[in-house]
Coordinates of C-alpha atoms and ligand atoms in Angstrom, one line a residue:
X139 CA 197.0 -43.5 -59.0
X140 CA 197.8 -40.4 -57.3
X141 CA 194.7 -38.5 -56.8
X142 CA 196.4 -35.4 -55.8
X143 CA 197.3 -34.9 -59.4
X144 CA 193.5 -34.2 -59.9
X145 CA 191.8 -30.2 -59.8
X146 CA 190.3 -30.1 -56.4
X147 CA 186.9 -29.3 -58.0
X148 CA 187.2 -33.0 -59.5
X149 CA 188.8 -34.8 -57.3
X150 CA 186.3 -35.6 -54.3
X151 CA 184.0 -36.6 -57.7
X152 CA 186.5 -38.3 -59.7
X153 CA 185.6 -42.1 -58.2
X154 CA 181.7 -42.2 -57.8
X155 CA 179.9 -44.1 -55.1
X156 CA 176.9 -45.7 -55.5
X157 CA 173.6 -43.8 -55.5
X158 CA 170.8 -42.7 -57.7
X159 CA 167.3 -44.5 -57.3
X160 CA 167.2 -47.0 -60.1
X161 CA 163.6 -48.5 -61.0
X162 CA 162.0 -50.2 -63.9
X163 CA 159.7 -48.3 -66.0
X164 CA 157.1 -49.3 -68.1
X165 CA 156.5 -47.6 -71.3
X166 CA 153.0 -48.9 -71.4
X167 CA 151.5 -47.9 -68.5
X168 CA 154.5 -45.8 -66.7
X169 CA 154.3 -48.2 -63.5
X170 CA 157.3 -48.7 -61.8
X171 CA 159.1 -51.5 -60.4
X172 CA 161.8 -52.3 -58.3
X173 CA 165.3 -53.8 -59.9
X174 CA 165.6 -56.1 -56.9
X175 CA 163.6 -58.5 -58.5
X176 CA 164.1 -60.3 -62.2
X177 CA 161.4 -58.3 -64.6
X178 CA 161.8 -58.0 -68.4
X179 CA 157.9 -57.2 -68.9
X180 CA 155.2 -54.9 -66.8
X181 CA 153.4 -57.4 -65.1
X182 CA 150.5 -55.3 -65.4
X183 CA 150.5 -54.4 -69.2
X184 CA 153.1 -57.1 -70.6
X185 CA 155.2 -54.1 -72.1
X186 CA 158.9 -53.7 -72.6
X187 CA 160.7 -51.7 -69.6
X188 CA 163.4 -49.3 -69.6
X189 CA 165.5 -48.3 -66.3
X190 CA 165.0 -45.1 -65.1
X191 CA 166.6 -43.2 -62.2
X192 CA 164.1 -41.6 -59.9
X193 CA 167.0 -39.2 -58.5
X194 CA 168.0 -38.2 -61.9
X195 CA 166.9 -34.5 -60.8
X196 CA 170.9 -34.9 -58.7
X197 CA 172.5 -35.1 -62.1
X198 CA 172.0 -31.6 -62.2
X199 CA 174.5 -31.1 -59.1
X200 CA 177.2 -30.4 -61.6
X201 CA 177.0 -28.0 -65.1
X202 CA 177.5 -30.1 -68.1
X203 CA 181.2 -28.8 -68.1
X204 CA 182.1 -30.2 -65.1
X205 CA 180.4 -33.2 -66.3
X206 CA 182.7 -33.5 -69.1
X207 CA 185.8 -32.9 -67.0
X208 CA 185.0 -35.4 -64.4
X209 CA 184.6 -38.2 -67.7
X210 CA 188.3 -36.4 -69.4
X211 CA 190.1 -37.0 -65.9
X212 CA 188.4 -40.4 -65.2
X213 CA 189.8 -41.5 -68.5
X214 CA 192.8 -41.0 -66.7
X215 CA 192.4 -44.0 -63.7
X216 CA 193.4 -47.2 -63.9
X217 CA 190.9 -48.7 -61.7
X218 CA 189.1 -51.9 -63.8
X219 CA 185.4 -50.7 -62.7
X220 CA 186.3 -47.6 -64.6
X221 CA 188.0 -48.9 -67.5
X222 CA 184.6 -49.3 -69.6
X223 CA 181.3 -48.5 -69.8
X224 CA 181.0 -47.3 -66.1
X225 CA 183.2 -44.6 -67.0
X226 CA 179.9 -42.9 -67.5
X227 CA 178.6 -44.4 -64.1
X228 CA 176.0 -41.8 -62.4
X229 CA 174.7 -42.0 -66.2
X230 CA 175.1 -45.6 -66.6
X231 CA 173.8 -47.9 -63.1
X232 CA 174.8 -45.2 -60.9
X233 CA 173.3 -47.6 -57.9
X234 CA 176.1 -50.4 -58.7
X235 CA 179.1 -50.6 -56.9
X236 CA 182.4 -50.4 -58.7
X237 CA 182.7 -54.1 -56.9
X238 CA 180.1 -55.5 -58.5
X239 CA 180.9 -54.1 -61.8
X240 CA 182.0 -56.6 -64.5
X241 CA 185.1 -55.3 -66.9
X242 CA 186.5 -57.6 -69.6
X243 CA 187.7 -54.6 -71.6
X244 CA 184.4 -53.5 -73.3
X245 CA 183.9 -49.9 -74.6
X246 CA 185.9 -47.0 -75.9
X247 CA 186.6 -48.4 -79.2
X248 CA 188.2 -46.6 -81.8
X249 CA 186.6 -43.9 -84.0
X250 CA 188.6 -44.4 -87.2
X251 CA 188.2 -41.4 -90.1
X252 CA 187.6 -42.8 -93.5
X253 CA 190.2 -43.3 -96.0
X254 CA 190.6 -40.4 -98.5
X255 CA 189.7 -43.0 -100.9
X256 CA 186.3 -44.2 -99.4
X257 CA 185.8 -40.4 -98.8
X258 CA 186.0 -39.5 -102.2
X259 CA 184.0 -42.4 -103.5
X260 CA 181.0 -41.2 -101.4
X261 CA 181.5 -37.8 -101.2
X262 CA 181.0 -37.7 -97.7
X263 CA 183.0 -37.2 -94.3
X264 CA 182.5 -39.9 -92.2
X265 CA 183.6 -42.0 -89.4
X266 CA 183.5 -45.5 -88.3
X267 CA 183.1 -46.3 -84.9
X268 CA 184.5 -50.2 -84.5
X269 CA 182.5 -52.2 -82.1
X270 CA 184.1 -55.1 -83.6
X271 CA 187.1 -54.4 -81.5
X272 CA 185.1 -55.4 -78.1
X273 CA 186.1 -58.3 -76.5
X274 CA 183.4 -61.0 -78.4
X275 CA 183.6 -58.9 -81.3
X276 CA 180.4 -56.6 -81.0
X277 CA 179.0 -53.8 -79.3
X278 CA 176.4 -56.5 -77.7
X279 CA 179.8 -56.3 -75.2
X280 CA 178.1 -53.0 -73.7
X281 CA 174.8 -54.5 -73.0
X282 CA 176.3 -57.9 -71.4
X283 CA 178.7 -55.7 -69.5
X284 CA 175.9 -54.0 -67.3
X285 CA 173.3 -56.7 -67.4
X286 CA 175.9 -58.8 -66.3
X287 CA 177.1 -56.4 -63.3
X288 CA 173.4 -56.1 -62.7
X289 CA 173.3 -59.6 -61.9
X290 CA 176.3 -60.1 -59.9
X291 CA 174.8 -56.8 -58.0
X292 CA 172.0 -58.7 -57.0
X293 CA 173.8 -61.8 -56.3
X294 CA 176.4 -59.7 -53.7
X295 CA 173.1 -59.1 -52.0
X296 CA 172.1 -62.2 -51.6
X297 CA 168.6 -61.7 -53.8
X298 CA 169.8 -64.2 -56.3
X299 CA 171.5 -67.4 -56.6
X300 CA 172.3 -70.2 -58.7
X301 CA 171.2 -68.6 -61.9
X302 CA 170.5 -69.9 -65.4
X303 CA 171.1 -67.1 -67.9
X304 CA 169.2 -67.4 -71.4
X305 CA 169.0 -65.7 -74.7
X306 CA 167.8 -65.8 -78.2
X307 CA 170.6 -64.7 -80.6
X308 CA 171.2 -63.9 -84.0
X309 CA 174.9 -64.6 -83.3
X310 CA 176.1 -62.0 -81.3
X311 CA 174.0 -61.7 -78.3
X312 CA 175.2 -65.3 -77.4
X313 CA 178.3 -64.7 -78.2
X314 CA 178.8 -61.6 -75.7
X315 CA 176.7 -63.5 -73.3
X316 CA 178.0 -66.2 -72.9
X317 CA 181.6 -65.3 -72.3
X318 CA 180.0 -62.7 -69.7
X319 CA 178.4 -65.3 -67.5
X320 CA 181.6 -67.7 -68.1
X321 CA 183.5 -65.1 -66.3
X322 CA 181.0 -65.4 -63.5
X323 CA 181.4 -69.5 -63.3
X324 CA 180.4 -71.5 -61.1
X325 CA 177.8 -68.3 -59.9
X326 CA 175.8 -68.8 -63.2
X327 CA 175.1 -70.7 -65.9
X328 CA 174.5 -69.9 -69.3
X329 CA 172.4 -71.4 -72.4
X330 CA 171.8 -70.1 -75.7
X331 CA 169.3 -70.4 -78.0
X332 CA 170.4 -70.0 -82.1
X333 CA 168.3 -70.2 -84.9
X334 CA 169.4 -73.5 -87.0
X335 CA 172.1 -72.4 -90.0
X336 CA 171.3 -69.0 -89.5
X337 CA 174.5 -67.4 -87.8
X338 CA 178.2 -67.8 -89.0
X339 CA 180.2 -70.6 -88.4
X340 CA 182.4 -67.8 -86.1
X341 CA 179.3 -67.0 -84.3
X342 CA 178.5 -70.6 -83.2
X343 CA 182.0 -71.4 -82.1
X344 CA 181.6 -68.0 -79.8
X345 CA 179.4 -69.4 -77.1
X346 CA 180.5 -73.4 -77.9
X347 CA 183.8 -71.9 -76.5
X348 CA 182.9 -70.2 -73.6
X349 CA 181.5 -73.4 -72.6
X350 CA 177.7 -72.2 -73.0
X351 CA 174.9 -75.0 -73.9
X352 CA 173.9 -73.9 -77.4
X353 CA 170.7 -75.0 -78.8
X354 CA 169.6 -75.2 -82.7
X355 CA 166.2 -74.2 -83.8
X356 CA 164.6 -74.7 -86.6
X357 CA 163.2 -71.3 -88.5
X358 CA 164.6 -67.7 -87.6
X359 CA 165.5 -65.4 -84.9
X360 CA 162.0 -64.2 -83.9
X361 CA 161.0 -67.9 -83.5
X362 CA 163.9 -68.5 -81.0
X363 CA 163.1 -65.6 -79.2
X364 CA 159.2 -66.6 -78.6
X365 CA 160.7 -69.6 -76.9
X366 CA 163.1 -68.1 -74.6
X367 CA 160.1 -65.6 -74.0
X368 CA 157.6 -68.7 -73.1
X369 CA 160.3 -69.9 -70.9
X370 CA 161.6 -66.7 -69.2
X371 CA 157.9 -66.4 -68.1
X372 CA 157.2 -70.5 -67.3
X373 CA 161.1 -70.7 -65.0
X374 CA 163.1 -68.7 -62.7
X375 CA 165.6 -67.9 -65.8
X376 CA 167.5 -64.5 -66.7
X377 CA 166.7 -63.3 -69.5
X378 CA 169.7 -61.9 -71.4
X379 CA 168.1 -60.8 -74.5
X380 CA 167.7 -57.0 -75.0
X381 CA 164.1 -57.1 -73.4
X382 CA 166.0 -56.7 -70.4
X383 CA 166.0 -53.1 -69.9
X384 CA 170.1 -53.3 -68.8
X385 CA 171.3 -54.2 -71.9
X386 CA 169.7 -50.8 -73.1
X387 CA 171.5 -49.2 -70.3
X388 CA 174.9 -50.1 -70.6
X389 CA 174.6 -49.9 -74.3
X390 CA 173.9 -45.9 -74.3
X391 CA 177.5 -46.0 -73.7
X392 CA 178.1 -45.6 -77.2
X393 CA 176.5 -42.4 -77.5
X394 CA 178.6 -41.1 -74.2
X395 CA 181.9 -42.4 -75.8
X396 CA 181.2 -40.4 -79.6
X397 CA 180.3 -37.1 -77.4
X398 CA 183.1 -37.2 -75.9
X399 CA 185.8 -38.5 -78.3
X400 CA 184.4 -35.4 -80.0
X401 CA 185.1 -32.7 -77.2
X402 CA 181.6 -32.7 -76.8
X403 CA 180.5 -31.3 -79.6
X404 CA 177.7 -32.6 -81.6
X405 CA 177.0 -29.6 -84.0
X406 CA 176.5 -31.0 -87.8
X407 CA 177.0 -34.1 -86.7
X408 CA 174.5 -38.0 -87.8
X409 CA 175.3 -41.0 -86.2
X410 CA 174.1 -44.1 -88.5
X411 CA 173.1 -47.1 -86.7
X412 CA 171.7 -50.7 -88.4
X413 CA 168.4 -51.9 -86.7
X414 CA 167.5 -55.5 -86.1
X415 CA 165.4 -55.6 -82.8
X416 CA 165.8 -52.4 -82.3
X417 CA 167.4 -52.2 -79.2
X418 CA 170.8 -50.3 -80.1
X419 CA 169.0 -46.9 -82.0
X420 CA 167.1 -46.9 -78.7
X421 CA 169.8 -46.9 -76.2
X422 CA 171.9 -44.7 -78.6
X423 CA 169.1 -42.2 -79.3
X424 CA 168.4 -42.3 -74.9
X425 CA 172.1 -42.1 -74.1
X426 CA 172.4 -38.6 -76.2
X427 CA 169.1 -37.7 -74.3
X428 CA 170.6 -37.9 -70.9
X429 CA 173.8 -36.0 -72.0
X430 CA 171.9 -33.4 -73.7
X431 CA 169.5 -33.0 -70.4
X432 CA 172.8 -33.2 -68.1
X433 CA 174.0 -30.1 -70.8
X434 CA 177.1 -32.1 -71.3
X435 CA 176.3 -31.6 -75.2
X436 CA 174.3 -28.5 -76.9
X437 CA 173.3 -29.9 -79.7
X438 CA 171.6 -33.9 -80.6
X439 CA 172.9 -35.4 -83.3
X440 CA 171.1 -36.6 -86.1
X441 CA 170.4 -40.2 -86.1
X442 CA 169.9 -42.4 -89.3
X443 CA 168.4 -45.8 -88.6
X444 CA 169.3 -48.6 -91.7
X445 CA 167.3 -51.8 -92.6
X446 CA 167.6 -54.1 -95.2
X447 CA 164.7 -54.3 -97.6
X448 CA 164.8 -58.1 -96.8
X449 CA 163.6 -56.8 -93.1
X450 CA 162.5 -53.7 -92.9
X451 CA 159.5 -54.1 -90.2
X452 CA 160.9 -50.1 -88.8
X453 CA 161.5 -48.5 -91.6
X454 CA 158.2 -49.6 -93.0
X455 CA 156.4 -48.5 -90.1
X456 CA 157.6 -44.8 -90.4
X457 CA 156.7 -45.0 -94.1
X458 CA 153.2 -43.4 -92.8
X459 CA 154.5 -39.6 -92.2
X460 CA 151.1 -39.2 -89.9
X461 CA 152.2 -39.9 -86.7
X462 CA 148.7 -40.8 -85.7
X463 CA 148.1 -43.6 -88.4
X464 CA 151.0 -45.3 -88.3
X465 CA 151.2 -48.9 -87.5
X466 CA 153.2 -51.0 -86.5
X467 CA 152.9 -54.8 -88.5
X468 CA 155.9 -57.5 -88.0
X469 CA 157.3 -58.8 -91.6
X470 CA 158.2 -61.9 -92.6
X471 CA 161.7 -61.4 -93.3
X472 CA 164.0 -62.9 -96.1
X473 CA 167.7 -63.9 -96.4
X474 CA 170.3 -61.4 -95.8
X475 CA 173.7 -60.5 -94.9
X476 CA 173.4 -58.4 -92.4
X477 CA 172.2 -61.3 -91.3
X478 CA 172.8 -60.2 -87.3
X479 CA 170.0 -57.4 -88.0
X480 CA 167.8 -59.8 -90.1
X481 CA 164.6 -59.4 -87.6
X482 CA 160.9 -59.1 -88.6
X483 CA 159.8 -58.1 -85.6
X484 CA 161.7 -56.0 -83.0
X485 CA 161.3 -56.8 -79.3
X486 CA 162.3 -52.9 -78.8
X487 CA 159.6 -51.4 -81.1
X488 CA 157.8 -49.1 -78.3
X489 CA 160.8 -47.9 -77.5
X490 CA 162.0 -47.0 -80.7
X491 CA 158.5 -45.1 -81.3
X492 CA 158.3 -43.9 -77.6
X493 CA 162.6 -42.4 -77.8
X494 CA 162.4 -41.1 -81.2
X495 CA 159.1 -39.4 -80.5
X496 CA 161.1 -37.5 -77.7
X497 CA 164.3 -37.1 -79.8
X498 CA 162.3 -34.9 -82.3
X499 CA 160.9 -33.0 -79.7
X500 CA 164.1 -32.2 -78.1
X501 CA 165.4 -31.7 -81.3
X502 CA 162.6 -29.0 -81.8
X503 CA 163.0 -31.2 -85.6
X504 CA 162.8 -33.6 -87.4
X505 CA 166.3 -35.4 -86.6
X506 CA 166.0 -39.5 -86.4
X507 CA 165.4 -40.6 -89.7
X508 CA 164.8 -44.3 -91.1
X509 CA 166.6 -46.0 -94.5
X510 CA 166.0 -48.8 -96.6
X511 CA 168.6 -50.5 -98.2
X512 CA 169.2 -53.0 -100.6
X513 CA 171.3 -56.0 -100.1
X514 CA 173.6 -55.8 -103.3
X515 CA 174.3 -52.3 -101.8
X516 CA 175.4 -53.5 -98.3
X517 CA 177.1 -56.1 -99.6
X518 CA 179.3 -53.7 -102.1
X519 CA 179.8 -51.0 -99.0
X520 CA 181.5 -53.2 -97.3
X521 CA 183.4 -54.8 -99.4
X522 CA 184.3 -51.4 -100.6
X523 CA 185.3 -50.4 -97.0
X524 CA 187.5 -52.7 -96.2
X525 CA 189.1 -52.4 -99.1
X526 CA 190.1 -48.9 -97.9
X527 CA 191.7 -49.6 -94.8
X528 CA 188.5 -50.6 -92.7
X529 CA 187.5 -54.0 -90.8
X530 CA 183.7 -53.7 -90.9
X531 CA 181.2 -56.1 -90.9
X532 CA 178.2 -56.3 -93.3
X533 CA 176.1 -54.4 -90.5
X534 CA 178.6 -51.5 -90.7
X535 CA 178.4 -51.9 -94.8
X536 CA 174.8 -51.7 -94.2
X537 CA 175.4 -48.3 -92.6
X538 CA 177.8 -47.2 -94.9
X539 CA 175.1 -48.1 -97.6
X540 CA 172.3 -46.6 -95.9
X541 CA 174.8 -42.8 -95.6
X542 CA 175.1 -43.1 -99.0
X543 CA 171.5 -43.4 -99.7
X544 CA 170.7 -40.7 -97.2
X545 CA 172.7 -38.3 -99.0
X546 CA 170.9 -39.3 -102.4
X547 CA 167.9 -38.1 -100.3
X548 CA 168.8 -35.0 -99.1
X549 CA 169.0 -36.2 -95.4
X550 CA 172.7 -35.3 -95.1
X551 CA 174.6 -33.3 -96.6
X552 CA 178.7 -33.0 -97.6
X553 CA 178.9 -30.0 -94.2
X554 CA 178.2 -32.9 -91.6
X555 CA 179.9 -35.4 -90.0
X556 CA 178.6 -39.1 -90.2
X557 CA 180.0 -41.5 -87.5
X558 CA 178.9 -45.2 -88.3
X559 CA 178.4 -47.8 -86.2
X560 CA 180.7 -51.3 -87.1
X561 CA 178.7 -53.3 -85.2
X562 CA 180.7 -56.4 -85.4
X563 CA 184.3 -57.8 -86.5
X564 CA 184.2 -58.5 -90.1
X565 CA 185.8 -61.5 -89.6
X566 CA 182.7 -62.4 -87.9
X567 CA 180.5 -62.3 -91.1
X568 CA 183.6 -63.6 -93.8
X569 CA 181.3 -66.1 -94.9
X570 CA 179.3 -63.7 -96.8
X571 CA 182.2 -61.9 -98.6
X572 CA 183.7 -65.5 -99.5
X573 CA 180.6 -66.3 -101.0
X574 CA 179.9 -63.2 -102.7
X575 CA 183.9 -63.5 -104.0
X576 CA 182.9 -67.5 -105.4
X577 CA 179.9 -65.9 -106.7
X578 CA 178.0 -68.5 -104.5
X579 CA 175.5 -65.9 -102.9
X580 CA 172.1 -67.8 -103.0
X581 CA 169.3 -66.3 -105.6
X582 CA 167.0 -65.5 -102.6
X583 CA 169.8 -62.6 -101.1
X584 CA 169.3 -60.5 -104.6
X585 CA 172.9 -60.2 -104.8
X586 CA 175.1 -60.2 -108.4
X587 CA 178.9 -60.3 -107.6
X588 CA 180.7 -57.7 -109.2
X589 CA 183.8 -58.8 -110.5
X590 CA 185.5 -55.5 -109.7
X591 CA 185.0 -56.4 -105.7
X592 CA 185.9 -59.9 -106.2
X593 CA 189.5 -61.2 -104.3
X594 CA 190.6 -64.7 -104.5
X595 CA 193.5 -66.7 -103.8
X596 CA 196.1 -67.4 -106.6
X597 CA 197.7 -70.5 -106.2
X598 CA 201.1 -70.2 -108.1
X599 CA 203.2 -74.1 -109.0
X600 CA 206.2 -74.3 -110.4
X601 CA 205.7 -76.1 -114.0
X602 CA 207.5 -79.2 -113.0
X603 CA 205.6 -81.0 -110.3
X604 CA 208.8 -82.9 -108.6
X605 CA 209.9 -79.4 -107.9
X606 CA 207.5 -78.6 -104.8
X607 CA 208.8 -78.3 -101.5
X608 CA 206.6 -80.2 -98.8
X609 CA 207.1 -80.6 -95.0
X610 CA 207.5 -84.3 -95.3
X611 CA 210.1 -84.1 -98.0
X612 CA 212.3 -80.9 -98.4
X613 CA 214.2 -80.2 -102.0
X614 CA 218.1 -80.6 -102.5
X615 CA 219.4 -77.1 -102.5
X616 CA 219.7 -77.0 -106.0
X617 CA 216.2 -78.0 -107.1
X618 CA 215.4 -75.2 -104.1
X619 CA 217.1 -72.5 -105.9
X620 CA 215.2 -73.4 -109.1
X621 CA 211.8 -73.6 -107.3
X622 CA 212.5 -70.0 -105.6
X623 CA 213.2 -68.6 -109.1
X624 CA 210.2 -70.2 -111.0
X625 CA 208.0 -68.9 -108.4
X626 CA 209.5 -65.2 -108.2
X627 CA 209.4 -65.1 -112.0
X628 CA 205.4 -65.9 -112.0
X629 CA 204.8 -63.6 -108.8
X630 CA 206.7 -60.7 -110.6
X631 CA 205.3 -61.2 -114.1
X632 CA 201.4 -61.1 -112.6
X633 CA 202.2 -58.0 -110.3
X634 CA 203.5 -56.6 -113.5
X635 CA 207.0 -55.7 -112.2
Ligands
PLP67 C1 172.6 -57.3 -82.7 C2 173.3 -56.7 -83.9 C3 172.7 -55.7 -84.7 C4 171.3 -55.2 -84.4 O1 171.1 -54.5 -83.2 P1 169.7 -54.4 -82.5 O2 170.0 -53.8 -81.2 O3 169.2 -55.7 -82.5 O4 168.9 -53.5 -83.4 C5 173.4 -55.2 -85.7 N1 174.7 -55.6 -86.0 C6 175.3 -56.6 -85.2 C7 176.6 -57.0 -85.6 C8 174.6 -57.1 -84.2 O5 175.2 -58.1 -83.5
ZN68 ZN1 152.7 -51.6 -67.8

């Protein structure tokens, strides 16, 4: 690419080198630690980490509109490194170099308006943002993406080698991570840990494909991820779950991707995200942070967390509006079908409570708000989604239930702009919506199916039995013709032609 084409102001800016001074922080105690080593917890308090860049005070080298420039030209290079979530790099793991950065075409997914139809059946204007279309069919993509380049940093320096990467999953995670280490073969080595009968049949075949070892558990997500815990501390593993603070990272990408696909401008605009553990509101909530600090937006959006009343550990913890006796208690958590956020216990927590807390403040407002849902709603959100045009998964109905239920509040209103987060691939979750259409959803989910949602398959035979074509066998022209005829008849009499 010819750089010439480029205003001089950008250009010298327009492919960034490494710098910034990138350290793990604890939100605990505040200690800090180096990234050259492999750290997922303070070693000193045993709290979660976030990264945080020492030099971030050299951010300010540029307005926020040169800022935004520099990200609308780089959109323009065709350099991999670039392509995804490093577009954003002095924001993103500004110490990485571009070759150590992993791209297998993660990020900037499209931000899809709603039908007019789904519009008018919630009164609201809205947007869905389709994480589904990342390469493993998730936004975990953003996450694996810079943990990933994280490791391979450390490996180009010779601080690392032969590594086993691990992670508790409830589907997704695995997924993403294990075709991201797969593309480092033979440098690492990944295994995954799944909670037995508990993720889609898609989901297991994800990491079985990549050539991951996948091991069943009996019981739930938060069991699987106190094992990989007691091992990440017993063995010299990596930890790919979101504890590690670069999954957070590379996921504020999101936020960075809706300011700009918006020109920036966040006025009257909420962006809904599903929680499970917690670790995507965090990153999303920190990414619009740094970009209103930078001043490459004005205004924060409003953010509108959703759980399932099936597990609901967050939303029940900011039940308690006194911000001093609130308290935080895991819950035991009970079928559902947003069944990638169905976590009692979220390994992200303190950060949730430590961003948000900030968020407000920088709001000067009240502007991150938490939703409870019901599972017969999510359930017929989505359904009702993609029956307008949309490929979301039962997360993304989640969200699309928990807007709805946020307007019943008073939380938004018809002048903003939602954007919601499709957090998967619907296809990734069809096992739900072919149960829910064979009105085979267990009891324990709380879900009726309502015959107005429901979609199956007609089979249509021609009334004489000899007259079916079949590979092995093919029909005498005559006996064709009548079969074509029979079977147009039927079709055209049921589609009322
Ligand atoms: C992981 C996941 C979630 C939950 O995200 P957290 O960061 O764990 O809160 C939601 N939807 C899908 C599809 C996921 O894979
Ligand atoms: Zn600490």
């Amino acid at each position: 690419m010819n750089l010439d084409i480029f205003p001089e102001e950008i250009r010298q800016h327009i492919i960034p080198k490494p710098e910034g001074n990138l350290v793990y922080r604890c939100l605990g105690c505040s200690a800090e630690f180096s990234i050259e080593k492999l750290l997922y917890v303070c070693p000193d308090c045993n709290q979660v980490l976030l990264i945080h860049d020492k030099n971030e005070a050299a951010l300010a080298k540029h307005s926020g509109a040169t800022w935004q420039k520099i990200f609308d030209f780089r959109k323009m290079l065709k350099i991999p490194a670039l392509k995804g979530i490093y577009r954003y790099h002095e924001f993103i793991g500004s110490c990485i170099p571009l070759s150590s950065i992993l791209y297998l075409g993660e990020g900037h997914t499209p931000i899809v308006e709603a039908s007019p139809n789904l519009k008018g059946k919630t009164g609201l204007n809205f947007f869905y943002k389709n994480d589904g279309q990342n390469p493993s069919a998730s936004f975990k993509d953003r996450g694996m993406a810079s943990a990933l380049s994280s490791i391979k940093y450390l490996i180009d320096q010779d601080l690392v080698s032969d590594v086993i990467a691990v992670c508790a999953s409830t589907g997704d995670t695995s997924a993403a991570a294990a075709l991201y280490a797969s593309y480092l073969r033979p440098l690492i080595k990944s295994a995954v840990l799944l909670p037995h009968k508990k993720v889609t049949s898609q989901q297991l075949s994800q990491p079985l494909g990549s050539g991951a070892r996948v091991f069943e558990i009996p019981g739930v997500f938060d069991d699987c991820m106190k094992i990989v815990e007691h091992l990440s501390s017993q063995y010299p593993v990596v930890l790919l779950n979101s504890k590690n603070a670069w999954r957070i990272l590379g996921q504020e990408s999101y936020s960075y991707e809706i300011a700009q696909d918006f020109d920036w401008d966040m006025t009257d605009k909420a962006v809904v995200v599903p929680i499970g553990n917690a670790g995507n509101i965090s990153a999303v909530m920190n990414g619009f942070l740094k970009f209103h600090k930078a001043g490459i937006i004005k205004q924060l959006p409003k953010i509108i967390g959703v759980q399932s009343e099936h597990a609901d550990p967050v939303y029940q913890y900011y039940l308690e509006p006194d911000e001093n006796k609130r308290c935080f208690k895991p819950v035991n958590t009970r079928p559902s079908v947003a069944q990638a956020a169905m976590i009692g216990n979220p390994v992200s927590m303190p950060r949730v409570i430590e961003i948000a807390k900030q968020y407000n403040k920088e709001s000067c407002r009240k502007n991150v708000f938490f939703i409870q849902v019901t599972e017969q709603s999510i359930m017929d959100w989505q359904l009702t989604a993609n029956q307008n045009g949309h490929i979301t998964c039962t997360q993304g109905g989640e969200c699309l239930a928990g807007l709805v239920r946020a307007k019943a509040l008073g939380i938004v209103t018809k002048s903003e702009t939602a954007i919601l987060d499709a957090t998967a691939h619907a296809i990734k979750f069809s096992e739900f919506q072919d149960l829910y259409f064979k009105k085979q959803i267990p009891d324990s989910y709380g879900i009726q199916s309502d015959p107005g949602y429901i979609n199956l398959p007609d089979l249509i035979s021609p009334d004489n039995p000899d007259l079916v074509p079949s590979q092995e066998k093919r029909l005498e022209k005559a006996d064709f013709q009548r079969f074509v005829q029979e079977i147009s008849g039927k079709i055209a009499k049921k589609l009322n032609l």
